[in-house]
C-alpha positions in Angstrom: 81.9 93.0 97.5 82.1 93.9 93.9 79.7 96.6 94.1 81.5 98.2 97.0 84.7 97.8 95.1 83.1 99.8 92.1 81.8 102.0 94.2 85.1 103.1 95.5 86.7 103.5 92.2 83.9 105.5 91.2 83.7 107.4 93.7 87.9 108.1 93.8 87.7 108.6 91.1 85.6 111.6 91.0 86.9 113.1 93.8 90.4 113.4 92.0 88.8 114.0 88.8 86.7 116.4 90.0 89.1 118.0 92.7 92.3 118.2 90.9 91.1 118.9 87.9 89.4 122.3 89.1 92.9 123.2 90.2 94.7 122.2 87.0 92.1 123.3 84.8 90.4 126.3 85.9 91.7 127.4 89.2 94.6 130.0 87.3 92.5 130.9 84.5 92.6 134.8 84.1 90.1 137.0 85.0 87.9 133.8 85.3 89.8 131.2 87.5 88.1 129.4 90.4 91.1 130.5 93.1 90.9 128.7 96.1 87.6 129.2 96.9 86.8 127.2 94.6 89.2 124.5 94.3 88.1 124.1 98.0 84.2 124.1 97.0 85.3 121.9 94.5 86.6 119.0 96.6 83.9 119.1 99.0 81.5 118.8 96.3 83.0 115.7 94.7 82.9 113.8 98.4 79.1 115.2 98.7 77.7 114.0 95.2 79.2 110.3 95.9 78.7 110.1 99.0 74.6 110.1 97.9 75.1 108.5 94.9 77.3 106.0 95.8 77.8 105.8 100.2 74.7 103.4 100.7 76.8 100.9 98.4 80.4 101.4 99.8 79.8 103.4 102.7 81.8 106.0 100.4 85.0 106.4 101.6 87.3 107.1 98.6 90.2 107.5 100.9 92.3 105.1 102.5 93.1 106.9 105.4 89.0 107.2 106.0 88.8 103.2 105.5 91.4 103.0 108.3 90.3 105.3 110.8 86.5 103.6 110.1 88.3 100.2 110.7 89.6 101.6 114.1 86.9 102.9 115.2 84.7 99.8 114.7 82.7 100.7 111.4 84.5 98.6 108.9 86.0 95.4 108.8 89.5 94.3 108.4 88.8 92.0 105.8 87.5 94.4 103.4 90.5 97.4 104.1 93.0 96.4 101.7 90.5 95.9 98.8 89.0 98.9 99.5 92.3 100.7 99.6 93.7 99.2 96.4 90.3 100.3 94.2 90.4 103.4 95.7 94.2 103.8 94.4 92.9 102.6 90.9 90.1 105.1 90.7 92.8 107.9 91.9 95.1 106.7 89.0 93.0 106.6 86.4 91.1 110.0 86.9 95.0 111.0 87.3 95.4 109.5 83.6 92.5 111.3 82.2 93.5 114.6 83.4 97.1 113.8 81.9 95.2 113.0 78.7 93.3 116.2 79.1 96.0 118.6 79.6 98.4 116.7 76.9 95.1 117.4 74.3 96.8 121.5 75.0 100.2 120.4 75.5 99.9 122.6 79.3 101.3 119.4 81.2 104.0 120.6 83.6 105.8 118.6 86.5 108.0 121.8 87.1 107.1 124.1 90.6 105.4 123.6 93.5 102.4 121.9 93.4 102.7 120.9 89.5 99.6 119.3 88.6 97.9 119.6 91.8 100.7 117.3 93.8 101.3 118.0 97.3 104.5 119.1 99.1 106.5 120.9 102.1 109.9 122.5 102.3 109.2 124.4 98.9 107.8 127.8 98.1 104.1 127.7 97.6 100.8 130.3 97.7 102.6 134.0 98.5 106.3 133.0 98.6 105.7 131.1 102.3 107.9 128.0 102.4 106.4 125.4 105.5 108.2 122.7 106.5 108.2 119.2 107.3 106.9 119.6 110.6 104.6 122.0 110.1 103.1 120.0 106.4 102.8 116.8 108.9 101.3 118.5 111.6 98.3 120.0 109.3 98.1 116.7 107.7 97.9 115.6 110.6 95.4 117.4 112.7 93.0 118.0 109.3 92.3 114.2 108.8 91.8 113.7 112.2 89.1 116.3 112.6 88.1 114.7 109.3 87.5 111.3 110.5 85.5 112.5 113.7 83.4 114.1 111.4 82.6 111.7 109.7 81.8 109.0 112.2 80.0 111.7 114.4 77.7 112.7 111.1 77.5 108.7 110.4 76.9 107.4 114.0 73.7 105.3 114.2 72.3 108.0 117.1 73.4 111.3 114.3 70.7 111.9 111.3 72.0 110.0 108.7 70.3 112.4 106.2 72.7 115.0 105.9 76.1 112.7 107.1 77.0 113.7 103.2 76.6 117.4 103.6 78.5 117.6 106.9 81.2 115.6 105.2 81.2 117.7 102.3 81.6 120.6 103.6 84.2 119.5 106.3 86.5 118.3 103.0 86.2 122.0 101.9 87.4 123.7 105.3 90.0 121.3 105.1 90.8 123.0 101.8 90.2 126.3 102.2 92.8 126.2 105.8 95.6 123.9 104.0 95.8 124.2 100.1 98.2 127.2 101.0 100.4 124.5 103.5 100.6 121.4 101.3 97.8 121.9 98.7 96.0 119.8 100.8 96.2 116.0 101.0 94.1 114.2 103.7 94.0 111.6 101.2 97.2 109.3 100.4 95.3 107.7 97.0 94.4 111.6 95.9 98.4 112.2 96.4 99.3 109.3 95.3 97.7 109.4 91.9 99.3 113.2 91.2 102.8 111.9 92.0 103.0 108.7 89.8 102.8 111.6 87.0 105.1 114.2 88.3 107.8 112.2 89.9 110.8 113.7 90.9 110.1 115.7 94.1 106.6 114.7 94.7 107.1 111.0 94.8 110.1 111.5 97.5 108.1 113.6 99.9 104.8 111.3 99.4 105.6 109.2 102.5 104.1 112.5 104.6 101.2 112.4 102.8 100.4 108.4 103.6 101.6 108.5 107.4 100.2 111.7 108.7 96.7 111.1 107.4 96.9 107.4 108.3 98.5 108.4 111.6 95.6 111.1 112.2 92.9 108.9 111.2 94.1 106.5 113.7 94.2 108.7 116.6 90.5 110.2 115.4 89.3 106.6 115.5 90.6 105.7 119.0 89.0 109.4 120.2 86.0 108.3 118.8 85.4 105.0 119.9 86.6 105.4 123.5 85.6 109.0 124.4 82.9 110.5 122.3 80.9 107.0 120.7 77.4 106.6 122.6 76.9 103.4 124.1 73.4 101.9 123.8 72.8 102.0 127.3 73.5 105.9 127.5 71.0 108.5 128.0 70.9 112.1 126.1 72.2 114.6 128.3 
């Protein structure tokens, strides 16, 4: 249990390491910056890299909405859900701190604006002056984890080639990206927003409830779709 524990930590924290720090760090940069392309590219390639290094000890999920919709879809067990969740905050935190650190080291920390040091948020103006709203920030939130989660226990199904679960993933995490970075800055991930806010405060703590309930709440739903309408049985034969 240790191991996994570590692994989660690890593996959290490279994601938000990795992931927000392309967007603090190089996604503006003139003539040079990464955009969202890459911030998108970015993310996926964080959950790709662990997943291989890491996934056979953890399962990799560096996410606690992932641990819960694995845990209600059958692939993970209640006993392990809040340890995993809590070392998957800690990994978030720290690679939060380090970035801090980072960007203190220039004096270019900022909690002012939108999206101030890669937090998340609705009901402000974000990418091109568009402002979306609760309903519409929850909905993506939603919808993205969702589609997340049946990703990833379609690519890690015991019938689906395990080889390439990691790639599939990876590259889900960046369409995520690349469709909701201009709604919320994309969370799918309460211990990624989590992390940004403890540094920020202000607005971005008091809209962080969104960004725990909608991906929990998706993940949910993606695990009860899963297990009850689209999981193979043993008994069932390939159409």
């Amino acid at each position: 249990m240790t191991k996994k524990l570590f692994a989660e930590f690890f593996g959290t924290f490279w994601l938000v390491f990795g992931g927000c720090g392309s967007a603090v760090f190089a996604a503006g940069v003139p003539d040079i910056g990464i955009g969202l392309l890459g911030v998108s590219l970015a993310f996926g390639l964080t959950v790709l890299t662990m997943a291989y290094a890491v996934g056979h000890i953890s399962g990799g999920h560096f996410n606690p909405a992932v641990s819960v919709g694995l845990w209600i879809g059958g692939r993970f067990s209640a006993n392990e859900l809040i340890p995993y969740i809590i070392a998957q905050l800690l990994g978030a935190v720290a690679a939060a701190a380090c970035l801090y650190t980072i960007l203190n080291g220039a004096g270019a920390f900022s909690a002012e604006g939108p999206g101030a040091f890669a937090t998340n948020f609705y009901d402000m103006p974000g990418y091109h002056g568009r402002s979306y709203s609760m309903v519409a920030a929850f909905l993506a939130e939603f919808l993205l984890t969702a589609f997340f989660l049946i990703i990833i226990l379609g690519a890690t199904d015991k019938w689906a080639n395990g080889k390439f679960a990691g790639i599939a993933i990876g590259l889900a995490l960046t369409l995520i990206h690349l469709i909701s970075i201009p709604i919320t800055n994309t969370s799918v991930n309460p211990a990624r927003s989590t992390s940004q806010a403890l540094f920020v405060g202000g607005e971005a703590l008091s809209q962080l409830w969104l960004f725990w309930v909608a991906p929990i709440l998706g993940a949910i739903v993606a695990g009860i779709i899963y297990k009850f309408l689209l999981q193979k049985n043993d008994n069932s034969t390939a159409a």
